[in-house]
Amino acid sequence: MKDGRAHTADDRAERIAEFIAPLRVKPGSKVDLSKDFDPTHKKGIKKKKDGQELLRSGVALLADYQRRLAAEGTHGVLLCLQALDAGGKDGTIRHVMSGVNPQGVRVAGFKVPSAAELSHDYLWRYSRDLPRRGEIGIFNRSHYEEVLVVRVHPEHLTRQRLPGKVEGKKIWRRRYREINDWERYLTDNGFRIVKLFLNLSKEEQRVRFLKRIDVPERNWKFSAADARERTMWDDYQTAFSEMLSATSTSWAPWYVVPADRKWFARTCAAAVLVHTLLDIDPQYPEIDDKNRAALELEKRKLEDEAPAGAASDPYAARAAAGARRPGGERRRVR
Ligand code: ATP
Ligand code: MG
């Protein structure tokens, strides 16, 4: 990259890559969540204010790159969010996607499968909600529930009516392989998969549950089922650790996001997503000489229609005036 602007973009990309590197699960590594990832960690940012600043610039970058992604129309991005209850999935989606064009985003949430969904293979309902090229898709819970809640509560597996014998660990190893293959297929075909696990501590979950009980406007967010799942905490930690070890791949790595501080989790989520978009580096399509000539022809026709006293091309006039003012080149012309 030769010009100054490109250098700045490179530096920015490098800083983001450095910031998210400790969150990445190295493909092939064996994860023990309780030892390897600290839910309270906020390395790289000293103060909340700095984190919020970083989140704001991440959100702005995201908006810019989403426009390019949509214009290029070649790649799609799928963000998979996994967390235990009260892990902050909803708030993360709200904050990280706050600046992007809603037309370019599709969010899908996954609950206990319906009878209709259970009459298909287990990945069917997830493929139905994949993003199109040019879109960012968000899975609020994802196909990973199939090796998490389904593993912790084997009755869900029984309801799936799989053929043959499906007991023991073999079924989970098979699912990891199937999921890795499916993600590889999607990646090869232009769909990048970003996987975030919001890693909450048991104590912070207790505090958040209490808040949901204490604050009347939050009561609706708490259910007895959440409390029941909490009693299975250790089983979930094991299921998460094994899933992270088996499904963090070079084409779709996992990022374990410390989730005890909401602002830090949101900053990390934005950073990982921006990192992916910078890596894709979508470009606005360039038009060829023939189409350029056609545009110039239309431009002249529109200029000829200018009413008396009006500039022939008000946009170009405003842009030129802006560029002449000190700092004007940075101002966007509307
Ligand atoms: P909220 O923040 O609103 O609580 P949520 O994602 O927890 O959001 P709920 O309706 O509370 O939504 O819970 C959905 C439940 O569905 C979760 O307990 C989840 O584990 C479960 N679920 C998701 N996918 C599957 C699946 N394939 N099989 C069985 N249960 C599933
Ligand atoms: Mg819930």
mmCIF file of C-alpha atoms and ligand atoms in Angstrom:
data_model
loop_
_atom_site.group_PDB
_atom_site.id
_atom_site.type_symbol
_atom_site.label_atom_id
_atom_site.label_comp_id
_atom_site.label_asym_id
_atom_site.label_seq_id
_atom_site.Cartn_x
_atom_site.Cartn_y
_atom_site.Cartn_z
ATOM 1 C CA MET A 1 0.000 0.000 0.000
ATOM 2 C CA LYS A 2 1.517 3.277 -1.077
ATOM 3 C CA ASP A 3 -0.555 6.280 0.018
ATOM 4 C CA GLY A 4 -0.999 7.605 3.557
ATOM 5 C CA ARG A 5 -4.653 6.570 3.874
ATOM 6 C CA ALA A 6 -3.844 2.981 3.023
ATOM 7 C CA HIS A 7 -1.144 2.946 5.697
ATOM 8 C CA THR A 8 -3.656 4.102 8.317
ATOM 9 C CA ALA A 9 -6.071 1.365 7.247
ATOM 10 C CA ASP A 10 -3.253 -1.187 7.526
ATOM 11 C CA ASP A 11 -2.308 0.011 11.015
ATOM 12 C CA ARG A 12 -5.924 -0.154 12.082
ATOM 13 C CA ALA A 13 -6.257 -3.707 10.791
ATOM 14 C CA GLU A 14 -3.056 -4.683 12.588
ATOM 15 C CA ARG A 15 -4.231 -3.181 15.897
ATOM 16 C CA ILE A 16 -7.542 -5.028 15.650
ATOM 17 C CA ALA A 17 -5.775 -8.297 14.832
ATOM 18 C CA GLU A 18 -3.490 -7.860 17.880
ATOM 19 C CA PHE A 19 -6.431 -7.039 20.145
ATOM 20 C CA ILE A 20 -8.423 -10.146 19.217
ATOM 21 C CA ALA A 21 -5.495 -12.613 18.969
ATOM 22 C CA PRO A 22 -5.677 -13.738 22.651
ATOM 23 C CA LEU A 23 -9.386 -14.572 22.227
ATOM 24 C CA ARG A 24 -8.842 -16.958 19.339
ATOM 25 C CA VAL A 25 -8.949 -20.685 20.012
ATOM 26 C CA LYS A 26 -5.938 -22.134 18.229
ATOM 27 C CA PRO A 27 -7.157 -24.845 15.855
ATOM 28 C CA GLY A 28 -6.196 -28.248 17.219
ATOM 29 C CA SER A 29 -5.654 -27.013 20.782
ATOM 30 C CA LYS A 30 -7.358 -28.637 23.740
ATOM 31 C CA VAL A 31 -9.455 -26.144 25.664
ATOM 32 C CA ASP A 32 -10.293 -26.263 29.337
ATOM 33 C CA LEU A 33 -12.546 -23.247 29.776
ATOM 34 C CA SER A 34 -12.048 -22.983 33.520
ATOM 35 C CA LYS A 35 -8.254 -22.688 33.083
ATOM 36 C CA ASP A 36 -7.679 -21.182 29.652
ATOM 37 C CA PHE A 37 -10.093 -18.251 29.449
ATOM 38 C CA ASP A 38 -10.884 -15.704 32.141
ATOM 39 C CA PRO A 39 -14.405 -14.195 31.937
ATOM 40 C CA THR A 40 -13.235 -11.036 33.740
ATOM 41 C CA HIS A 41 -10.246 -10.374 31.496
ATOM 42 C CA LYS A 42 -10.074 -6.941 29.792
ATOM 43 C CA LYS A 43 -6.542 -6.934 28.496
ATOM 44 C CA GLY A 44 -5.658 -4.319 25.915
ATOM 45 C CA ILE A 45 -8.029 -1.676 27.290
ATOM 46 C CA LYS A 46 -7.445 0.094 30.589
ATOM 47 C CA LYS A 47 -10.598 2.175 30.981
ATOM 48 C CA LYS A 48 -14.229 1.634 30.050
ATOM 49 C CA LYS A 49 -14.170 5.004 28.232
ATOM 50 C CA ASP A 50 -11.381 3.759 25.941
ATOM 51 C CA GLY A 51 -13.349 0.572 25.300
ATOM 52 C CA GLN A 52 -16.447 2.546 24.369
ATOM 53 C CA GLU A 53 -14.386 4.696 22.033
ATOM 54 C CA LEU A 54 -13.016 1.569 20.371
ATOM 55 C CA LEU A 55 -16.525 0.137 20.066
ATOM 56 C CA ARG A 56 -17.727 3.351 18.403
ATOM 57 C CA SER A 57 -14.954 3.280 15.835
ATOM 58 C CA GLY A 58 -15.554 -0.451 15.291
ATOM 59 C CA VAL A 59 -19.238 0.182 14.653
ATOM 60 C CA ALA A 60 -18.396 2.962 12.168
ATOM 61 C CA LEU A 61 -15.967 0.687 10.320
ATOM 62 C CA LEU A 62 -18.576 -2.048 10.281
ATOM 63 C CA ALA A 63 -21.117 0.250 8.638
ATOM 64 C CA ASP A 64 -18.589 1.189 5.956
ATOM 65 C CA TYR A 65 -17.590 -2.394 5.255
ATOM 66 C CA GLN A 66 -21.174 -3.629 5.250
ATOM 67 C CA ARG A 67 -21.896 -1.187 2.409
ATOM 68 C CA ARG A 68 -18.949 -2.575 0.467
ATOM 69 C CA LEU A 69 -19.987 -6.161 1.195
ATOM 70 C CA ALA A 70 -23.482 -5.453 -0.149
ATOM 71 C CA ALA A 71 -22.141 -3.602 -3.204
ATOM 72 C CA GLU A 72 -19.699 -6.360 -4.108
ATOM 73 C CA GLY A 73 -22.298 -9.088 -3.574
ATOM 74 C CA THR A 74 -19.756 -11.917 -3.540
ATOM 75 C CA HIS A 75 -19.351 -12.840 0.113
ATOM 76 C CA GLY A 76 -21.755 -13.307 2.981
ATOM 77 C CA VAL A 77 -20.816 -13.291 6.657
ATOM 78 C CA LEU A 78 -22.411 -15.417 9.347
ATOM 79 C CA LEU A 79 -21.906 -14.411 12.979
ATOM 80 C CA CYS A 80 -22.722 -17.245 15.398
ATOM 81 C CA LEU A 81 -23.315 -16.184 18.988
ATOM 82 C CA GLN A 82 -23.265 -18.735 21.754
ATOM 83 C CA ALA A 83 -23.565 -18.092 25.489
ATOM 84 C CA LEU A 84 -25.200 -19.372 28.604
ATOM 85 C CA ASP A 85 -28.336 -17.563 29.775
ATOM 86 C CA ALA A 86 -27.728 -13.890 30.631
ATOM 87 C CA GLY A 87 -24.449 -14.033 28.701
ATOM 88 C CA GLY A 88 -25.374 -10.857 26.821
ATOM 89 C CA LYS A 89 -26.189 -12.091 23.303
ATOM 90 C CA ASP A 90 -29.094 -9.697 22.743
ATOM 91 C CA GLY A 91 -27.212 -6.615 23.979
ATOM 92 C CA THR A 92 -24.179 -7.548 21.888
ATOM 93 C CA ILE A 93 -26.292 -7.770 18.733
ATOM 94 C CA ARG A 94 -28.013 -4.461 19.542
ATOM 95 C CA HIS A 95 -24.787 -2.548 20.135
ATOM 96 C CA VAL A 96 -22.539 -4.073 17.519
ATOM 97 C CA MET A 97 -25.070 -3.762 14.735
ATOM 98 C CA SER A 98 -26.326 -0.318 15.821
ATOM 99 C CA GLY A 99 -24.749 1.562 12.926
ATOM 100 C CA VAL A 100 -25.382 -0.845 10.067
ATOM 101 C CA ASN A 101 -28.096 -0.739 7.462
ATOM 102 C CA PRO A 102 -30.872 -3.094 8.684
ATOM 103 C CA GLN A 103 -31.520 -4.132 5.073
ATOM 104 C CA GLY A 104 -28.144 -5.858 4.961
ATOM 105 C CA VAL A 105 -28.549 -7.849 8.171
ATOM 106 C CA ARG A 106 -30.693 -10.843 9.021
ATOM 107 C CA VAL A 107 -30.943 -12.098 12.572
ATOM 108 C CA ALA A 108 -32.238 -15.574 13.374
ATOM 109 C CA GLY A 109 -32.761 -16.991 16.860
ATOM 110 C CA PHE A 110 -32.963 -20.709 17.578
ATOM 111 C CA LYS A 111 -35.110 -22.221 20.309
ATOM 112 C CA VAL A 112 -36.229 -25.773 21.027
ATOM 113 C CA PRO A 113 -36.945 -27.207 17.550
ATOM 114 C CA SER A 114 -40.555 -27.567 16.406
ATOM 115 C CA ALA A 115 -42.088 -30.855 15.234
ATOM 116 C CA ALA A 116 -41.705 -29.664 11.625
ATOM 117 C CA GLU A 117 -38.017 -28.876 12.166
ATOM 118 C CA LEU A 118 -37.456 -32.235 13.849
ATOM 119 C CA SER A 119 -38.755 -34.003 10.770
ATOM 120 C CA HIS A 120 -35.602 -32.850 8.918
ATOM 121 C CA ASP A 121 -31.873 -33.455 9.485
ATOM 122 C CA TYR A 122 -30.504 -31.353 12.339
ATOM 123 C CA LEU A 123 -28.657 -28.783 10.185
ATOM 124 C CA TRP A 124 -31.697 -28.105 8.012
ATOM 125 C CA ARG A 125 -33.192 -25.255 10.000
ATOM 126 C CA TYR A 126 -29.822 -23.477 10.222
ATOM 127 C CA SER A 127 -29.210 -23.614 6.473
ATOM 128 C CA ARG A 128 -32.692 -22.202 5.916
ATOM 129 C CA ASP A 129 -31.672 -19.010 7.730
ATOM 130 C CA LEU A 130 -28.215 -18.461 6.242
ATOM 131 C CA PRO A 131 -27.351 -14.983 4.931
ATOM 132 C CA ARG A 132 -27.274 -14.280 1.224
ATOM 133 C CA ARG A 133 -24.219 -12.923 -0.563
ATOM 134 C CA GLY A 134 -23.741 -9.291 0.494
ATOM 135 C CA GLU A 135 -25.463 -9.826 3.842
ATOM 136 C CA ILE A 136 -24.363 -10.224 7.428
ATOM 137 C CA GLY A 137 -26.377 -12.965 9.114
ATOM 138 C CA ILE A 138 -26.487 -13.323 12.870
ATOM 139 C CA PHE A 139 -27.390 -16.547 14.613
ATOM 140 C CA ASN A 140 -28.615 -15.856 18.154
ATOM 141 C CA ARG A 141 -27.777 -19.387 19.304
ATOM 142 C CA SER A 142 -26.801 -21.558 16.391
ATOM 143 C CA HIS A 143 -26.143 -25.061 15.091
ATOM 144 C CA TYR A 144 -23.787 -25.386 18.093
ATOM 145 C CA GLU A 145 -26.831 -25.982 20.297
ATOM 146 C CA GLU A 146 -26.801 -29.406 18.643
ATOM 147 C CA VAL A 147 -23.630 -30.308 20.563
ATOM 148 C CA LEU A 148 -24.420 -28.257 23.687
ATOM 149 C CA VAL A 149 -27.986 -28.339 25.009
ATOM 150 C CA VAL A 150 -28.668 -31.549 23.070
ATOM 151 C CA ARG A 151 -25.636 -33.118 24.724
ATOM 152 C CA VAL A 152 -26.447 -31.879 28.224
ATOM 153 C CA HIS A 153 -30.094 -33.030 27.862
ATOM 154 C CA PRO A 154 -30.047 -36.326 25.928
ATOM 155 C CA GLU A 155 -33.871 -36.332 25.633
ATOM 156 C CA HIS A 156 -33.460 -33.743 22.865
ATOM 157 C CA LEU A 157 -31.386 -36.256 20.915
ATOM 158 C CA THR A 158 -34.085 -38.911 21.352
ATOM 159 C CA ARG A 159 -36.640 -36.506 19.836
ATOM 160 C CA GLN A 160 -34.435 -36.207 16.732
ATOM 161 C CA ARG A 161 -35.204 -39.842 15.776
ATOM 162 C CA LEU A 162 -31.769 -40.653 14.367
ATOM 163 C CA PRO A 163 -31.314 -44.063 12.785
ATOM 164 C CA GLY A 164 -29.020 -46.649 14.364
ATOM 165 C CA LYS A 165 -27.258 -46.590 17.689
ATOM 166 C CA VAL A 166 -26.420 -43.084 18.901
ATOM 167 C CA GLU A 167 -25.155 -43.586 22.418
ATOM 168 C CA GLY A 168 -21.834 -42.557 23.880
ATOM 169 C CA LYS A 169 -19.267 -40.013 22.768
ATOM 170 C CA LYS A 170 -19.220 -41.192 19.159
ATOM 171 C CA ILE A 171 -22.266 -39.150 18.207
ATOM 172 C CA TRP A 172 -20.623 -35.890 19.343
ATOM 173 C CA ARG A 173 -17.399 -36.625 17.483
ATOM 174 C CA ARG A 174 -19.504 -37.304 14.402
ATOM 175 C CA ARG A 175 -21.396 -34.021 14.827
ATOM 176 C CA TYR A 176 -18.172 -32.009 15.249
ATOM 177 C CA ARG A 177 -16.970 -33.483 11.969
ATOM 178 C CA GLU A 178 -20.258 -32.781 10.204
ATOM 179 C CA ILE A 179 -20.332 -29.207 11.482
ATOM 180 C CA ASN A 180 -16.701 -28.595 10.469
ATOM 181 C CA ASP A 181 -17.434 -29.995 6.992
ATOM 182 C CA TRP A 182 -20.564 -27.867 6.625
ATOM 183 C CA GLU A 183 -18.678 -24.728 7.644
ATOM 184 C CA ARG A 184 -15.840 -25.595 5.264
ATOM 185 C CA TYR A 185 -18.331 -25.984 2.444
ATOM 186 C CA LEU A 186 -19.882 -22.603 3.250
ATOM 187 C CA THR A 187 -16.475 -20.913 3.509
ATOM 188 C CA ASP A 188 -15.333 -22.365 0.172
ATOM 189 C CA ASN A 189 -18.478 -20.966 -1.380
ATOM 190 C CA GLY A 190 -17.970 -17.402 -0.159
ATOM 191 C CA PHE A 191 -19.607 -17.416 3.274
ATOM 192 C CA ARG A 192 -17.332 -16.528 6.171
ATOM 193 C CA ILE A 193 -18.226 -17.850 9.596
ATOM 194 C CA VAL A 194 -17.448 -15.844 12.710
ATOM 195 C CA LYS A 195 -17.995 -17.750 15.947
ATOM 196 C CA LEU A 196 -18.189 -16.008 19.289
ATOM 197 C CA PHE A 197 -18.644 -17.622 22.657
ATOM 198 C CA LEU A 198 -19.560 -15.067 25.316
ATOM 199 C CA ASN A 199 -17.812 -16.511 28.332
ATOM 200 C CA LEU A 200 -19.666 -15.552 31.520
ATOM 201 C CA SER A 201 -18.605 -16.502 35.058
ATOM 202 C CA LYS A 202 -21.016 -18.351 37.317
ATOM 203 C CA GLU A 203 -20.953 -15.481 39.818
ATOM 204 C CA GLU A 204 -21.766 -12.853 37.176
ATOM 205 C CA GLN A 205 -24.653 -15.002 35.950
ATOM 206 C CA ARG A 206 -25.973 -15.113 39.536
ATOM 207 C CA VAL A 207 -25.820 -11.299 39.739
ATOM 208 C CA ARG A 208 -27.564 -10.857 36.362
ATOM 209 C CA PHE A 209 -30.306 -13.338 37.284
ATOM 210 C CA LEU A 210 -30.902 -11.458 40.549
ATOM 211 C CA LYS A 211 -31.187 -8.195 38.633
ATOM 212 C CA ARG A 212 -33.796 -9.782 36.366
ATOM 213 C CA ILE A 213 -35.775 -10.776 39.465
ATOM 214 C CA ASP A 214 -35.309 -7.507 41.350
ATOM 215 C CA VAL A 215 -36.136 -5.065 38.548
ATOM 216 C CA PRO A 216 -39.826 -5.395 37.507
ATOM 217 C CA GLU A 217 -39.128 -4.299 33.907
ATOM 218 C CA ARG A 218 -36.681 -7.184 33.639
ATOM 219 C CA ASN A 219 -38.840 -9.909 35.162
ATOM 220 C CA TRP A 220 -39.935 -11.108 31.725
ATOM 221 C CA LYS A 221 -36.299 -11.939 30.924
ATOM 222 C CA PHE A 222 -36.082 -14.527 33.675
ATOM 223 C CA SER A 223 -37.574 -17.985 33.547
ATOM 224 C CA ALA A 224 -37.498 -21.023 35.797
ATOM 225 C CA ALA A 225 -35.849 -22.857 32.890
ATOM 226 C CA ASP A 226 -32.844 -20.484 33.182
ATOM 227 C CA ALA A 227 -32.427 -21.422 36.846
ATOM 228 C CA ARG A 228 -32.695 -25.123 35.944
ATOM 229 C CA GLU A 229 -29.988 -24.813 33.302
ATOM 230 C CA ARG A 230 -27.753 -23.115 35.876
ATOM 231 C CA THR A 231 -27.779 -26.284 37.968
ATOM 232 C CA MET A 232 -26.116 -28.017 34.979
ATOM 233 C CA TRP A 233 -23.290 -25.438 34.899
ATOM 234 C CA ASP A 234 -20.425 -27.946 35.022
ATOM 235 C CA ASP A 235 -21.931 -30.124 32.281
ATOM 236 C CA TYR A 236 -22.204 -27.061 30.055
ATOM 237 C CA GLN A 237 -18.601 -26.045 30.780
ATOM 238 C CA THR A 238 -17.453 -29.515 29.700
ATOM 239 C CA ALA A 239 -19.637 -29.449 26.582
ATOM 240 C CA PHE A 240 -18.343 -25.967 25.683
ATOM 241 C CA SER A 241 -14.708 -26.960 26.280
ATOM 242 C CA GLU A 242 -14.989 -30.030 24.036
ATOM 243 C CA MET A 243 -16.881 -28.143 21.363
ATOM 244 C CA LEU A 244 -14.275 -25.347 21.296
ATOM 245 C CA SER A 245 -11.453 -27.900 21.062
ATOM 246 C CA ALA A 246 -13.065 -29.840 18.217
ATOM 247 C CA THR A 247 -14.596 -27.106 16.069
ATOM 248 C CA SER A 248 -12.113 -24.237 16.080
ATOM 249 C CA THR A 249 -10.739 -24.608 12.571
ATOM 250 C CA SER A 250 -8.476 -22.546 10.354
ATOM 251 C CA TRP A 251 -11.485 -21.682 8.170
ATOM 252 C CA ALA A 252 -13.871 -20.922 11.059
ATOM 253 C CA PRO A 253 -12.048 -20.360 14.362
ATOM 254 C CA TRP A 254 -13.782 -19.759 17.669
ATOM 255 C CA TYR A 255 -13.246 -16.604 19.686
ATOM 256 C CA VAL A 256 -13.843 -16.816 23.425
ATOM 257 C CA VAL A 257 -15.020 -13.371 24.517
ATOM 258 C CA PRO A 258 -14.731 -12.440 28.215
ATOM 259 C CA ALA A 259 -18.336 -11.528 29.020
ATOM 260 C CA ASP A 260 -18.419 -10.375 32.641
ATOM 261 C CA ARG A 261 -18.060 -6.758 31.516
ATOM 262 C CA LYS A 262 -20.680 -6.033 28.903
ATOM 263 C CA TRP A 263 -18.805 -3.125 27.328
ATOM 264 C CA PHE A 264 -15.691 -5.258 26.886
ATOM 265 C CA ALA A 265 -17.632 -8.148 25.347
ATOM 266 C CA ARG A 266 -19.311 -5.807 22.868
ATOM 267 C CA THR A 267 -15.992 -4.234 21.919
ATOM 268 C CA CYS A 268 -14.474 -7.667 21.310
ATOM 269 C CA ALA A 269 -17.474 -8.793 19.251
ATOM 270 C CA ALA A 270 -17.262 -5.696 17.033
ATOM 271 C CA ALA A 271 -13.496 -6.154 16.673
ATOM 272 C CA VAL A 272 -13.779 -9.791 15.562
ATOM 273 C CA LEU A 273 -16.477 -8.947 13.035
ATOM 274 C CA VAL A 274 -14.540 -5.957 11.678
ATOM 275 C CA HIS A 275 -11.413 -8.108 11.441
ATOM 276 C CA THR A 276 -13.294 -10.559 9.219
ATOM 277 C CA LEU A 277 -14.661 -7.816 6.989
ATOM 278 C CA LEU A 278 -11.234 -6.178 6.648
ATOM 279 C CA ASP A 279 -9.863 -9.559 5.673
ATOM 280 C CA ILE A 280 -12.552 -10.073 3.031
ATOM 281 C CA ASP A 281 -11.833 -6.506 1.848
ATOM 282 C CA PRO A 282 -14.935 -6.155 -0.336
ATOM 283 C CA GLN A 283 -14.661 -3.609 -3.119
ATOM 284 C CA TYR A 284 -17.205 -1.388 -4.793
ATOM 285 C CA PRO A 285 -17.642 -2.676 -8.331
ATOM 286 C CA GLU A 286 -15.782 -0.662 -10.946
ATOM 287 C CA ILE A 287 -17.542 0.107 -14.172
ATOM 288 C CA ASP A 288 -15.989 -0.406 -17.558
ATOM 289 C CA ASP A 289 -15.322 2.285 -20.177
ATOM 290 C CA LYS A 290 -18.544 1.604 -22.067
ATOM 291 C CA ASN A 291 -20.702 2.046 -18.976
ATOM 292 C CA ARG A 292 -18.640 5.071 -17.895
ATOM 293 C CA ALA A 293 -19.378 6.729 -21.255
ATOM 294 C CA ALA A 294 -23.090 5.961 -20.776
ATOM 295 C CA LEU A 295 -22.983 7.600 -17.340
ATOM 296 C CA GLU A 296 -21.293 10.709 -18.750
ATOM 297 C CA LEU A 297 -24.008 10.953 -21.382
ATOM 298 C CA GLU A 298 -26.725 10.821 -18.700
ATOM 299 C CA LYS A 299 -24.804 13.380 -16.640
ATOM 300 C CA ARG A 300 -24.794 15.853 -19.530
ATOM 301 C CA LYS A 301 -28.530 15.370 -20.068
ATOM 302 C CA LEU A 302 -29.246 16.057 -16.388
ATOM 303 C CA GLU A 303 -26.966 19.115 -16.407
ATOM 304 C CA ASP A 304 -28.833 20.486 -19.412
ATOM 305 C CA GLU A 305 -32.071 20.266 -17.420
ATOM 306 C CA ALA A 306 -30.778 22.686 -14.721
ATOM 307 C CA PRO A 307 -33.336 25.464 -14.094
ATOM 308 C CA ALA A 308 -32.257 29.075 -14.637
ATOM 309 C CA GLY A 309 -29.947 30.240 -11.855
ATOM 310 C CA ALA A 310 -29.195 26.715 -10.575
ATOM 311 C CA ALA A 311 -25.770 25.118 -10.816
ATOM 312 C CA SER A 312 -25.628 22.573 -13.606
ATOM 313 C CA ASP A 313 -24.326 19.968 -11.125
ATOM 314 C CA PRO A 314 -25.053 21.118 -7.531
ATOM 315 C CA TYR A 315 -23.413 18.042 -6.049
ATOM 316 C CA ALA A 316 -20.106 18.658 -7.833
ATOM 317 C CA ALA A 317 -20.297 22.362 -6.880
ATOM 318 C CA ARG A 318 -20.790 21.541 -3.180
ATOM 319 C CA ALA A 319 -18.011 18.944 -3.268
ATOM 320 C CA ALA A 320 -15.593 21.442 -4.827
ATOM 321 C CA ALA A 321 -16.524 24.123 -2.242
ATOM 322 C CA GLY A 322 -16.068 21.618 0.593
ATOM 323 C CA ALA A 323 -12.637 20.621 -0.662
ATOM 324 C CA ARG A 324 -11.565 24.285 -0.736
ATOM 325 C CA ARG A 325 -12.496 24.838 2.964
ATOM 326 C CA PRO A 326 -9.798 23.886 5.514
ATOM 327 C CA GLY A 327 -10.504 20.298 6.505
ATOM 328 C CA GLY A 328 -13.284 20.259 3.913
ATOM 329 C CA GLU A 329 -11.969 17.192 2.147
ATOM 330 C CA ARG A 330 -12.922 15.146 5.172
ATOM 331 C CA ARG A 331 -16.528 16.312 5.078
ATOM 332 C CA ARG A 332 -18.992 14.080 3.304
ATOM 333 C CA VAL A 333 -21.130 15.796 0.707
ATOM 334 C CA ARG A 334 -24.823 14.880 0.830
HETATM 335 P P1 ATP B 1 -33.467 -14.996 25.953
HETATM 336 O O1 ATP B 1 -32.348 -14.028 26.065
HETATM 337 O O2 ATP B 1 -34.725 -14.359 25.473
HETATM 338 O O3 ATP B 1 -33.621 -15.849 27.161
HETATM 339 P P2 ATP B 1 -32.748 -17.434 24.635
HETATM 340 O O4 ATP B 1 -31.903 -17.656 23.415
HETATM 341 O O5 ATP B 1 -32.205 -17.963 25.916
HETATM 342 O O6 ATP B 1 -33.029 -15.915 24.714
HETATM 343 P P3 ATP B 1 -35.103 -18.888 25.245
HETATM 344 O O7 ATP B 1 -36.438 -18.958 24.596
HETATM 345 O O8 ATP B 1 -35.009 -18.458 26.667
HETATM 346 O O9 ATP B 1 -34.174 -18.017 24.327
HETATM 347 O O10 ATP B 1 -34.404 -20.302 25.182
HETATM 348 C C1 ATP B 1 -34.264 -21.021 24.044
HETATM 349 C C2 ATP B 1 -33.883 -22.412 24.481
HETATM 350 O O11 ATP B 1 -33.898 -23.250 23.357
HETATM 351 C C3 ATP B 1 -32.503 -22.472 25.088
HETATM 352 O O12 ATP B 1 -32.537 -23.087 26.331
HETATM 353 C C4 ATP B 1 -31.745 -23.326 24.098
HETATM 354 O O13 ATP B 1 -30.755 -24.115 24.706
HETATM 355 C C5 ATP B 1 -32.844 -24.148 23.495
HETATM 356 N N1 ATP B 1 -32.475 -24.722 22.208
HETATM 357 C C6 ATP B 1 -31.929 -24.103 21.151
HETATM 358 N N2 ATP B 1 -31.646 -24.979 20.172
HETATM 359 C C7 ATP B 1 -32.037 -26.181 20.615
HETATM 360 C C8 ATP B 1 -32.012 -27.499 20.077
HETATM 361 N N3 ATP B 1 -31.538 -27.730 18.868
HETATM 362 N N4 ATP B 1 -32.503 -28.499 20.823
HETATM 363 C C9 ATP B 1 -32.993 -28.266 22.054
HETATM 364 N N5 ATP B 1 -33.033 -27.065 22.620
HETATM 365 C C10 ATP B 1 -32.569 -26.035 21.922
HETATM 366 MG MG MG B 2 -33.243 -17.797 27.803
#
